[in-house]
PDB file of C-alpha atoms in Angstrom:
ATOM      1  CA  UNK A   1    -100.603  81.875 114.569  1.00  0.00           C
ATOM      2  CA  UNK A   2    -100.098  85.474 114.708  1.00  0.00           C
ATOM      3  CA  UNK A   3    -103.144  87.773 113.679  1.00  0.00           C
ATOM      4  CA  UNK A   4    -103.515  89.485 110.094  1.00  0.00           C
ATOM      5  CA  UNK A   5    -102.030  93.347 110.905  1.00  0.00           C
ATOM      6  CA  UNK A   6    -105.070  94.203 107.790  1.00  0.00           C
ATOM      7  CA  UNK A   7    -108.100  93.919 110.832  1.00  0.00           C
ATOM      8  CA  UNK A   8    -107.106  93.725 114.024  1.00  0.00           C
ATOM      9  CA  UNK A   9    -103.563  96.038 114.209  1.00  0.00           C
ATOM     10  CA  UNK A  10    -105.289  98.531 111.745  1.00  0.00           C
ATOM     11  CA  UNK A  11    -106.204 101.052 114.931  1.00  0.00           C
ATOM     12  CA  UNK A  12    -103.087 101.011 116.641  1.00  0.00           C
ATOM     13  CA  UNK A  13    -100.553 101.630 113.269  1.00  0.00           C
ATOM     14  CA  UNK A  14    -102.903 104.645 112.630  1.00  0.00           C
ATOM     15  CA  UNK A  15    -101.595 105.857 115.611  1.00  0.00           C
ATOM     16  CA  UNK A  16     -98.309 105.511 115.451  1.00  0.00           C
ATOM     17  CA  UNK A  17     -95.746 107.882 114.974  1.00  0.00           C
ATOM     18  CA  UNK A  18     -94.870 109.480 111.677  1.00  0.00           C
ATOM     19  CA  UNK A  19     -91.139 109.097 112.854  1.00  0.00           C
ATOM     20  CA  UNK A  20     -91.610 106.147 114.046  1.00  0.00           C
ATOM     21  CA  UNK A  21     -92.356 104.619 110.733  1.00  0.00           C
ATOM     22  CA  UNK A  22     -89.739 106.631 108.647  1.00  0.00           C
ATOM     23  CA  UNK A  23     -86.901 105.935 110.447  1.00  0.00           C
ATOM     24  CA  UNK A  24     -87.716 102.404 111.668  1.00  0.00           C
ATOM     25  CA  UNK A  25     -86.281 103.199 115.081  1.00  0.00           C
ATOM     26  CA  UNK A  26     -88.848 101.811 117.049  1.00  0.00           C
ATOM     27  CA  UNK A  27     -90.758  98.529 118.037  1.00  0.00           C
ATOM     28  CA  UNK A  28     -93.770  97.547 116.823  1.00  0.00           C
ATOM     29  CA  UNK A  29     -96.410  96.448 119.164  1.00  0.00           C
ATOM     30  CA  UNK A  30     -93.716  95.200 121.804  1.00  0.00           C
ATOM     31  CA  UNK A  31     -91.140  93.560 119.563  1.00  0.00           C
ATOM     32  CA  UNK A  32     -87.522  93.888 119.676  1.00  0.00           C
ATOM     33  CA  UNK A  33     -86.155  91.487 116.976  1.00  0.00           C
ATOM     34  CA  UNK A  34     -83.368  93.361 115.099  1.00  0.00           C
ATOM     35  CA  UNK A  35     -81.360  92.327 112.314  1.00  0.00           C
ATOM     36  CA  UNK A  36     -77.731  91.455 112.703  1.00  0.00           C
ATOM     37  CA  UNK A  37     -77.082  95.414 111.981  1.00  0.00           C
ATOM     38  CA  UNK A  38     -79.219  96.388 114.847  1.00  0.00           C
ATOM     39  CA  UNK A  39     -82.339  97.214 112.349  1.00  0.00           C
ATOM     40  CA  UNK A  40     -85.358  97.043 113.904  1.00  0.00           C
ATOM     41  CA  UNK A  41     -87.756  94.524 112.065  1.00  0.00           C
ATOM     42  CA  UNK A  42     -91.272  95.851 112.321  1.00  0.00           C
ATOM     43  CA  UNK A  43     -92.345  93.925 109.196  1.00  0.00           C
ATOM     44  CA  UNK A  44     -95.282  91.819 110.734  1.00  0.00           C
ATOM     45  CA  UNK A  45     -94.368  88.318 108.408  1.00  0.00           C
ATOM     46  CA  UNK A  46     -90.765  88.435 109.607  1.00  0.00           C
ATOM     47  CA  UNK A  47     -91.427  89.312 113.315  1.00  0.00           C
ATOM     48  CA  UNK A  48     -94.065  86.365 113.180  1.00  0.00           C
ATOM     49  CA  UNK A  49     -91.463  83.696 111.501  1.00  0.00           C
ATOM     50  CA  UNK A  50     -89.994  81.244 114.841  1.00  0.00           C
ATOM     51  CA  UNK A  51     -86.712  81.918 116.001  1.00  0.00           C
ATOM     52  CA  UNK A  52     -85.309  79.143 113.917  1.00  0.00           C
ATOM     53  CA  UNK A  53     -86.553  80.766 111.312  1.00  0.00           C
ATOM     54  CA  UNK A  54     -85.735  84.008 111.777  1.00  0.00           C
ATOM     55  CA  UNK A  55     -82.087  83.275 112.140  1.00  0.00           C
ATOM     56  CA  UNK A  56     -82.495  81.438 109.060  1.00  0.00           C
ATOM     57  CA  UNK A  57     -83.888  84.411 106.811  1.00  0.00           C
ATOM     58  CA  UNK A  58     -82.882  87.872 108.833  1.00  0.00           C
ATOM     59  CA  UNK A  59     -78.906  87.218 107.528  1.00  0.00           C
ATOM     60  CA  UNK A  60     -79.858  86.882 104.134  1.00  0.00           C
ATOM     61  CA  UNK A  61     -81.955  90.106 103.962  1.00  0.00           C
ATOM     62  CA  UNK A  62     -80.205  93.613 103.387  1.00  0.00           C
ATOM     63  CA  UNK A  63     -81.870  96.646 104.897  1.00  0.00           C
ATOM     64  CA  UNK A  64     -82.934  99.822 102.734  1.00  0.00           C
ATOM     65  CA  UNK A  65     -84.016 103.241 102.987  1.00  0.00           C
ATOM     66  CA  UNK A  66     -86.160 103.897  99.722  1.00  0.00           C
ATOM     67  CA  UNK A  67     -87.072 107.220  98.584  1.00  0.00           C
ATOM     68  CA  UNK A  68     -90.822 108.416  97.402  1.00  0.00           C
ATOM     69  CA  UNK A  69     -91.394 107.079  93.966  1.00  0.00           C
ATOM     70  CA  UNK A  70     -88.446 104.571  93.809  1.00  0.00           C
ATOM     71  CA  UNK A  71     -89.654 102.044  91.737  1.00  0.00           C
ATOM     72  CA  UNK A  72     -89.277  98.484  93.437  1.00  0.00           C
ATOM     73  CA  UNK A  73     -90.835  96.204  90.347  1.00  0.00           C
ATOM     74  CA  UNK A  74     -91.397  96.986  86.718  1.00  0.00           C
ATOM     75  CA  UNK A  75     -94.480  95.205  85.185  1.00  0.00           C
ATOM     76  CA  UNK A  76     -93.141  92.851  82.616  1.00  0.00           C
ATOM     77  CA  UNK A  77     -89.791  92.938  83.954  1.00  0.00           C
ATOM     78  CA  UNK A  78     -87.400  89.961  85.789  1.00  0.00           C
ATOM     79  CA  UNK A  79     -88.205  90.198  89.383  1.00  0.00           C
ATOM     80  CA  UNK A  80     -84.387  90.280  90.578  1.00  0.00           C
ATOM     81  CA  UNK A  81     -85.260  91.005  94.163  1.00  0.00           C
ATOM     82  CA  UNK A  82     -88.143  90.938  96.372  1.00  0.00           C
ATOM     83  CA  UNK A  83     -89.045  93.838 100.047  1.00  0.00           C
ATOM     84  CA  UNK A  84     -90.563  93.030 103.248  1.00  0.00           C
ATOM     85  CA  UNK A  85     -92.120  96.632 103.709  1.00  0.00           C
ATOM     86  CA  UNK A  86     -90.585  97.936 107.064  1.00  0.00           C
ATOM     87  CA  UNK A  87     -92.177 101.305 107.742  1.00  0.00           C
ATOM     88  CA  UNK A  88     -93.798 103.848 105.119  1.00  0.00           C
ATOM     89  CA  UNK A  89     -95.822 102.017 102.163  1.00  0.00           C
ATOM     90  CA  UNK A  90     -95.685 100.668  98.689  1.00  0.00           C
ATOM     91  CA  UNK A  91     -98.035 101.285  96.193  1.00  0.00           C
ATOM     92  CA  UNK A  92     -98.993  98.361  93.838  1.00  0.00           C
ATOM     93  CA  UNK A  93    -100.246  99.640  89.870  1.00  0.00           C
ATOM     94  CA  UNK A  94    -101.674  98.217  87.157  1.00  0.00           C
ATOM     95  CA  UNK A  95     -99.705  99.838  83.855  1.00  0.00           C
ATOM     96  CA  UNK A  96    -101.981  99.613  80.482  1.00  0.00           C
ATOM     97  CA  UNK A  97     -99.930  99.322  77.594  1.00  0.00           C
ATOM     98  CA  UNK A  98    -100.627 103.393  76.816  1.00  0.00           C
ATOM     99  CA  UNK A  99     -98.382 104.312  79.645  1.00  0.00           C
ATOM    100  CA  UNK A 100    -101.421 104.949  82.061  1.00  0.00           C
ATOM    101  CA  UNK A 101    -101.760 103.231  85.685  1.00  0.00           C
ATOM    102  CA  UNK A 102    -103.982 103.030  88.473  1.00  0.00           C
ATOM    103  CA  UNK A 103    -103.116 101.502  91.415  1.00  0.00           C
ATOM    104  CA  UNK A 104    -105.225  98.357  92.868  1.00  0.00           C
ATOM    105  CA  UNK A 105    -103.233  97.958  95.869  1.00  0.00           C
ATOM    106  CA  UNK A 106    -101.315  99.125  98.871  1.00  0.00           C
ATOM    107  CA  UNK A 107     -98.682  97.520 101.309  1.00  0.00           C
ATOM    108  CA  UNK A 108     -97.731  98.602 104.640  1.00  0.00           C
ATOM    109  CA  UNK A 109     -95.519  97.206 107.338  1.00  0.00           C
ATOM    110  CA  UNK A 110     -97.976  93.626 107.009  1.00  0.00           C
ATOM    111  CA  UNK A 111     -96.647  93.050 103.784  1.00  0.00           C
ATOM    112  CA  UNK A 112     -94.148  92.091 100.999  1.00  0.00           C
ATOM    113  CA  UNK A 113     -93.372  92.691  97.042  1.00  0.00           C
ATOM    114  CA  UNK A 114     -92.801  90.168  94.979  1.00  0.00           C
ATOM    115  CA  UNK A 115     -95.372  87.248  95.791  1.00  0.00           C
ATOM    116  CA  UNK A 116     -95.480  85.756  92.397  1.00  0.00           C
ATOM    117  CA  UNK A 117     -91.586  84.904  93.184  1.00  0.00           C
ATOM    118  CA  UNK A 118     -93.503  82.557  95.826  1.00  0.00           C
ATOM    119  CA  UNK A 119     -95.585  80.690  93.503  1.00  0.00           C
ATOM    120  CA  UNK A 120     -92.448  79.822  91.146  1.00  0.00           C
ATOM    121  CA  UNK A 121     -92.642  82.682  88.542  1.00  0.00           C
ATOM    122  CA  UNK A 122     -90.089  85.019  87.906  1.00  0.00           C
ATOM    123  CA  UNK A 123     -91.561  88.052  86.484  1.00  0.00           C
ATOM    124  CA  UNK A 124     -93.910  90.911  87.347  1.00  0.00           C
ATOM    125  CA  UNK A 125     -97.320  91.385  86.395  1.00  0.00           C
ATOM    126  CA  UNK A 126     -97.734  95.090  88.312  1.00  0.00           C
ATOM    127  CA  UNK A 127     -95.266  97.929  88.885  1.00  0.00           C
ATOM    128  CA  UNK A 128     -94.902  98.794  92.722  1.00  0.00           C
ATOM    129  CA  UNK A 129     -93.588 101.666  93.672  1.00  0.00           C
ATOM    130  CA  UNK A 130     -92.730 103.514  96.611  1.00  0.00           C
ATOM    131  CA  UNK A 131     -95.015 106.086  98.024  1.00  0.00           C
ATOM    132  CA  UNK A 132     -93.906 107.532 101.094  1.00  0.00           C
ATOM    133  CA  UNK A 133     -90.278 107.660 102.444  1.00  0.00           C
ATOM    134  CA  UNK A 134     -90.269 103.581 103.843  1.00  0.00           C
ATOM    135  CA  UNK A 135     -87.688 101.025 104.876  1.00  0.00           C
ATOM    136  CA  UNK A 136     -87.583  97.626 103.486  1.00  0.00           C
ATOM    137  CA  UNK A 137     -85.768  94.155 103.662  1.00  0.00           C
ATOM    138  CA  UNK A 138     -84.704  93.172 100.424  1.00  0.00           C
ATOM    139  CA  UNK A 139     -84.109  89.718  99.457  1.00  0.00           C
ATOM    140  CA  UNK A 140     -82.533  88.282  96.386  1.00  0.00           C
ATOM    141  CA  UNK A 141     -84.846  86.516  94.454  1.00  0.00           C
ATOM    142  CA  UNK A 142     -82.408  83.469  94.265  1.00  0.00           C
ATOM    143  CA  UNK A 143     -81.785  83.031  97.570  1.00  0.00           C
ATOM    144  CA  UNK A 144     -85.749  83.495  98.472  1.00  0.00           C
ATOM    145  CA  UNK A 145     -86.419  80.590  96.260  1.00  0.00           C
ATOM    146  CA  UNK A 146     -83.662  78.304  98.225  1.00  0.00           C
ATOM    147  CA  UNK A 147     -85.514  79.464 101.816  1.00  0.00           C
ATOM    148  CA  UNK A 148     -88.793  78.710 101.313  1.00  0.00           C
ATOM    149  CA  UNK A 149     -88.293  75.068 101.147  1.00  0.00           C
ATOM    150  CA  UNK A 150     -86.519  75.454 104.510  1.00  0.00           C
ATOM    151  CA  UNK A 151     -88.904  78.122 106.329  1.00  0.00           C
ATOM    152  CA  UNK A 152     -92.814  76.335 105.732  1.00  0.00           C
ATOM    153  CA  UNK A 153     -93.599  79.322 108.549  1.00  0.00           C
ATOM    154  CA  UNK A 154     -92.227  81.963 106.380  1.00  0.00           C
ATOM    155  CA  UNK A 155     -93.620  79.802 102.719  1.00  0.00           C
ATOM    156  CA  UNK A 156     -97.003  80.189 104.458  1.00  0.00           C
ATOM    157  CA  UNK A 157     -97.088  83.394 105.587  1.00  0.00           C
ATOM    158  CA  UNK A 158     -96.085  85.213 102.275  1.00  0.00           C
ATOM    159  CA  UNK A 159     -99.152  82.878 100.645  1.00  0.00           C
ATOM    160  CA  UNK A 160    -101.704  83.553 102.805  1.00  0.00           C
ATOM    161  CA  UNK A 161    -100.559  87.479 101.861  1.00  0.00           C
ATOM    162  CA  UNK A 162    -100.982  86.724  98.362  1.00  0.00           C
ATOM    163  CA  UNK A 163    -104.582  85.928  99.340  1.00  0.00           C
ATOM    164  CA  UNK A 164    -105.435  89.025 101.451  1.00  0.00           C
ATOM    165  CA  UNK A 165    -103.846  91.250  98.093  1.00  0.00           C
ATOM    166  CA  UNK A 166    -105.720  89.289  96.116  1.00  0.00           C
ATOM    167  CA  UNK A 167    -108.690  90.327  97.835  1.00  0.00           C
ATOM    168  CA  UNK A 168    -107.368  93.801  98.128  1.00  0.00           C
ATOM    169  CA  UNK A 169    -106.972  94.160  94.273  1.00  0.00           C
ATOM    170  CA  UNK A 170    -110.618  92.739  93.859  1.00  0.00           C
ATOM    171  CA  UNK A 171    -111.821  95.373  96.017  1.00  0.00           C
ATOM    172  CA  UNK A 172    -110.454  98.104  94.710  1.00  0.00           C
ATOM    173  CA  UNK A 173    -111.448  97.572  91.101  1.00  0.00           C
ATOM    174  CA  UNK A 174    -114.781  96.888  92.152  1.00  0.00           C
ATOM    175  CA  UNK A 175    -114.382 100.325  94.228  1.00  0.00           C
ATOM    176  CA  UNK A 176    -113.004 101.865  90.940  1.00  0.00           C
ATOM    177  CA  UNK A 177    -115.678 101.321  88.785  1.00  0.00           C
ATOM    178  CA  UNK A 178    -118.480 101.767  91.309  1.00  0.00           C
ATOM    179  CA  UNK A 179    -118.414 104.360  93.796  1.00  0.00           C
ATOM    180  CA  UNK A 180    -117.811 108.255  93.547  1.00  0.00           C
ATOM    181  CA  UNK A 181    -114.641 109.765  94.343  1.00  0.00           C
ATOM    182  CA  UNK A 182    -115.246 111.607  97.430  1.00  0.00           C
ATOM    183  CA  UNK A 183    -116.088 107.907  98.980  1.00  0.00           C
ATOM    184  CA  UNK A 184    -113.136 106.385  97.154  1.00  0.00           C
ATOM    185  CA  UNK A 185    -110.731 109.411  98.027  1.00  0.00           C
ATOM    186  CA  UNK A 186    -112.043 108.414 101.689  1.00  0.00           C
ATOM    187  CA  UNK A 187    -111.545 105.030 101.663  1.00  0.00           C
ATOM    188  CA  UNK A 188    -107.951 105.842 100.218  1.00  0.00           C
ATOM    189  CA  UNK A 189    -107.037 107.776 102.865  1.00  0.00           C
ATOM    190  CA  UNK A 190    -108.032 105.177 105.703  1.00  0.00           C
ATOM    191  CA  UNK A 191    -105.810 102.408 103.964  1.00  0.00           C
ATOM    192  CA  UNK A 192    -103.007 104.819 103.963  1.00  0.00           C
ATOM    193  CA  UNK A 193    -103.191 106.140 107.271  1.00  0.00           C
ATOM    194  CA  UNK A 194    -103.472 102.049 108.036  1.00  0.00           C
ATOM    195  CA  UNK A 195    -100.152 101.589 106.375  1.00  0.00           C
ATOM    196  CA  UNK A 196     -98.240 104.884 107.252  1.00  0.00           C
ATOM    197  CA  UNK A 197     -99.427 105.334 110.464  1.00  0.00           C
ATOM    198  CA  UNK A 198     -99.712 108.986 110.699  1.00  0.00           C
ATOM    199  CA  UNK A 199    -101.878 111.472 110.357  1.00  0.00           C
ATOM    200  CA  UNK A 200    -100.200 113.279 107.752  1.00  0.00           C
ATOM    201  CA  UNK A 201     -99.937 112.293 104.876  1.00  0.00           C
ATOM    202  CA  UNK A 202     -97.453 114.050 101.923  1.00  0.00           C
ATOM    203  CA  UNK A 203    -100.140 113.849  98.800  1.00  0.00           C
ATOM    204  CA  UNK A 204    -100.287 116.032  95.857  1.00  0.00           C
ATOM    205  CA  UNK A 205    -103.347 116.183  93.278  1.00  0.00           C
ATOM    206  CA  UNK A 206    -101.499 115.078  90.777  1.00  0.00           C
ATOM    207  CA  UNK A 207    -100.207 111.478  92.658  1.00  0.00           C
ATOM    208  CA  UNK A 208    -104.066 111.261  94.099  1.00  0.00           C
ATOM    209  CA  UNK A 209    -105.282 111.384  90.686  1.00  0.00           C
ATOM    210  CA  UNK A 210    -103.201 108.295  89.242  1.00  0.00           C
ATOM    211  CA  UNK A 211    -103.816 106.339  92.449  1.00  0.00           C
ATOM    212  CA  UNK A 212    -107.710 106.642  91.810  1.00  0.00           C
ATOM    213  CA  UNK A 213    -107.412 106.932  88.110  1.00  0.00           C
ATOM    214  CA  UNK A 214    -109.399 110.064  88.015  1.00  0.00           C
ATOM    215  CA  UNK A 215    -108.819 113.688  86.821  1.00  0.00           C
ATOM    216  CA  UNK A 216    -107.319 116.249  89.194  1.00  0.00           C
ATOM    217  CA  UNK A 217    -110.153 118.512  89.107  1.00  0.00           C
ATOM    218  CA  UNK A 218    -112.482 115.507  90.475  1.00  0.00           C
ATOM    219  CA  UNK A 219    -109.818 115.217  93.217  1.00  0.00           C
ATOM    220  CA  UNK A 220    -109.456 118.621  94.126  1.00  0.00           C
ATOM    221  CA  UNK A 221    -113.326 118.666  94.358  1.00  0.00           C
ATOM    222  CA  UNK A 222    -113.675 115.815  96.616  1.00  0.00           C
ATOM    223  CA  UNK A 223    -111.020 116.671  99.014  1.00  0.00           C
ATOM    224  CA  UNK A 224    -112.890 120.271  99.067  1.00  0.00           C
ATOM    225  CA  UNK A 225    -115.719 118.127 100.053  1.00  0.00           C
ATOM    226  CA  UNK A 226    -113.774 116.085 102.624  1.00  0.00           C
ATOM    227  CA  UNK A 227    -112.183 119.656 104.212  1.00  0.00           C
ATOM    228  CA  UNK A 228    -115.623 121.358 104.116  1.00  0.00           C
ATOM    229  CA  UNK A 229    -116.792 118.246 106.540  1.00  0.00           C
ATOM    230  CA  UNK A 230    -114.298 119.023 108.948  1.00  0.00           C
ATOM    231  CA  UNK A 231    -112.711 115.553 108.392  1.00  0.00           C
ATOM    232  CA  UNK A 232    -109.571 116.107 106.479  1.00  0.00           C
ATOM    233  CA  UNK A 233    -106.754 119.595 106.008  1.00  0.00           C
ATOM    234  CA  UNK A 234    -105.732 119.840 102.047  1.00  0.00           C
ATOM    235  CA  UNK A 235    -102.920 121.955 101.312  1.00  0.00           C
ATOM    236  CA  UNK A 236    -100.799 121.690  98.503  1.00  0.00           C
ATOM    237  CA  UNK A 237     -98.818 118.178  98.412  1.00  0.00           C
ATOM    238  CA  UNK A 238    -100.722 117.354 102.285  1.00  0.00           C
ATOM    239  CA  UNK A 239    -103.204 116.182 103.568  1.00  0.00           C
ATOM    240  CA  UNK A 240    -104.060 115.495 107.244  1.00  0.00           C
ATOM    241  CA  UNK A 241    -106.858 113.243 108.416  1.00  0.00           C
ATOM    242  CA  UNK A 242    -108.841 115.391 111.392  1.00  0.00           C
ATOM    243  CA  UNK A 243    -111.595 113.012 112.008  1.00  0.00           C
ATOM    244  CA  UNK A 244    -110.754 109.443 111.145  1.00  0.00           C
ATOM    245  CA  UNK A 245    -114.662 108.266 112.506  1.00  0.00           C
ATOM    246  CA  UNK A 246    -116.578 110.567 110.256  1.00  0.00           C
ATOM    247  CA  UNK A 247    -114.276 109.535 107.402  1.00  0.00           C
ATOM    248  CA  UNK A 248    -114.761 106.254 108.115  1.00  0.00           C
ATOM    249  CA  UNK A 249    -118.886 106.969 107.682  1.00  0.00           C
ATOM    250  CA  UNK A 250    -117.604 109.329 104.380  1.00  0.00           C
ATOM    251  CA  UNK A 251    -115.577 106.025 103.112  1.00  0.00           C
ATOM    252  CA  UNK A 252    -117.541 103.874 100.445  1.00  0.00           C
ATOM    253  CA  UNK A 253    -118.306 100.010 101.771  1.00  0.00           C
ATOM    254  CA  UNK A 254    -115.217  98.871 100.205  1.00  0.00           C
ATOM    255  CA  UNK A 255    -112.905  99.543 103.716  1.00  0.00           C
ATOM    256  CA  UNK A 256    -115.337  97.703 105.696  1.00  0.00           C
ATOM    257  CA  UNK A 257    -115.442  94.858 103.236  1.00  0.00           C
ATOM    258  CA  UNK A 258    -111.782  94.352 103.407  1.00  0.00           C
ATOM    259  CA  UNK A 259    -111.615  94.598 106.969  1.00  0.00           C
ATOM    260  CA  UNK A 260    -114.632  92.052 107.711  1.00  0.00           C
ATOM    261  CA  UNK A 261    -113.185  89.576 104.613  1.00  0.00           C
ATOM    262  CA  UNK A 262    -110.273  89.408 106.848  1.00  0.00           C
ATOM    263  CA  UNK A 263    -111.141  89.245 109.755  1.00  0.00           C
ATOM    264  CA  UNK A 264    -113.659  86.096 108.725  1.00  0.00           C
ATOM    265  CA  UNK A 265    -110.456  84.412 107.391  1.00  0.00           C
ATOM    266  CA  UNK A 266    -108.621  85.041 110.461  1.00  0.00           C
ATOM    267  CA  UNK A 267    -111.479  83.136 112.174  1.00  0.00           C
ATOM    268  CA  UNK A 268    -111.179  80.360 109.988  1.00  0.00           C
ATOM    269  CA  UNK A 269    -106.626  79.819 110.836  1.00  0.00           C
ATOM    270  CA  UNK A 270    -105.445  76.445 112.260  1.00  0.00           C
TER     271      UNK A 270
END
């Protein structure tokens, strides 16, 4: 079966293109499955799916350009549709009932919204939103829930993503409550640039702040920190990761955890 893109692809996304990812123009690692629009498909579970499969789902999925902050799913709300994240990155929150969020997760080009669709439930616990310019696939909720009995590939696939977030989620609250917020800001970072695949990286104070529930003064200190280091630029509304290895050192445990939780489970596929 195909490898995990959360351990082993992390490396080469990081250095793809910034175009590349926005417009969704180009292949990724090799592939050259399209759509029947000529869309490149660069999500990982769909380029993985067989070719029975594939010509299965691809003609039921419509292909979107999503703008930063367009809200995907509404926590509480019907989940109407679910996204195969093309290129760019979703962010995943967790909405208290005062309005406030933090997010607990993030999903790249590896991964989909819209997993509890998978496991028979029809609403959403988490609001994911859109937080850099991406491409998606969407599929009607409906018609997801007549495929899966047909597609075991695809049925698998989408659970064994459910795990990984699962872990992912775990992680980060863990990293929330524990570690300081120059090493979280770090670890941040990494996972984006993992997801995006660029170096730059269109961030504001403000939208760092809710992501690691945190003031914007703490944030604007620790990416002082960061820039002091030499390992990151911060400008207003960018930053751009100079020295991913030192970051990786600046980076609390929690990115290395993820990566070798992973990777163990990848050792463990049949």
């Amino acid at each position: 079966m195909a490898k995990s893109p959360f351990s082993a692809r992390v490396a080469s996304a990081a250095r793809t293109t910034a175009s590349a990812n926005r417009d969704g123009d180009h292949h990724a690692n090799g592939s050259s499955r399209k759509d029947g629009d000529g869309n490149h498909v660069l999500n990982e579970i769909l380029l993985a799916l067989s070719r029975a499969e594939s010509e299965a789902v691809l003609p039921k999925l419509e292909f979107m350009r999503l703008k930063l902050h367009h809200v995907l799913h509404e926590a509480g709300e019907t989940l109407k549709s679910a996204y195969f994240c093309n290129s760019g990155m979703f962010s995943v929150l967790n909405v208290m009932p005062d309005g406030k969020s933090v997010e607990v997760g993030l999903i790249g080009k590896e991964g989909f919204s819209g997993t509890p669709l998978v496991a028979g439930f029809r609403t959403a616990h988490t609001r994911t939103v859109v937080q850099a310019d991406a491409t998606a696939f969407r599929v009607d909720a409906d018609v997801l829930r007549i495929l899966l009995p047909k597609c075991p590939k695809l049925e698998r696939a989408l659970n064994r993503f459910a795990q990984f977030m699962g872990v992912q989620v775990t992680q980060v609250a863990a990293c929330n409550r524990l570690h300081e917020v120059n090493e979280r800001l770090a670890r941040w970072l990494l996972m984006t640039q993992d997801r995006v695949g660029s170096e730059h990286l269109p961030l504001t104070q403000e939208f760092l702040a809710q992501m690691l529930g945190t003031r914007r003064s703490s944030v604007t200190v620790s990416a002082g920190t960061l820039q002091k280091a030499g390992l990151i630029s911060y400008t207003r509304g960018h930053v751009a990761i100079l020295d991913r290895h030192n970051l990786e050192q600046a980076a609390c445990d929690c990115y290395g955890l993820l990566q070798k939780q992973v990777k163990e489970w990848e050792s463990q596929d049949a």
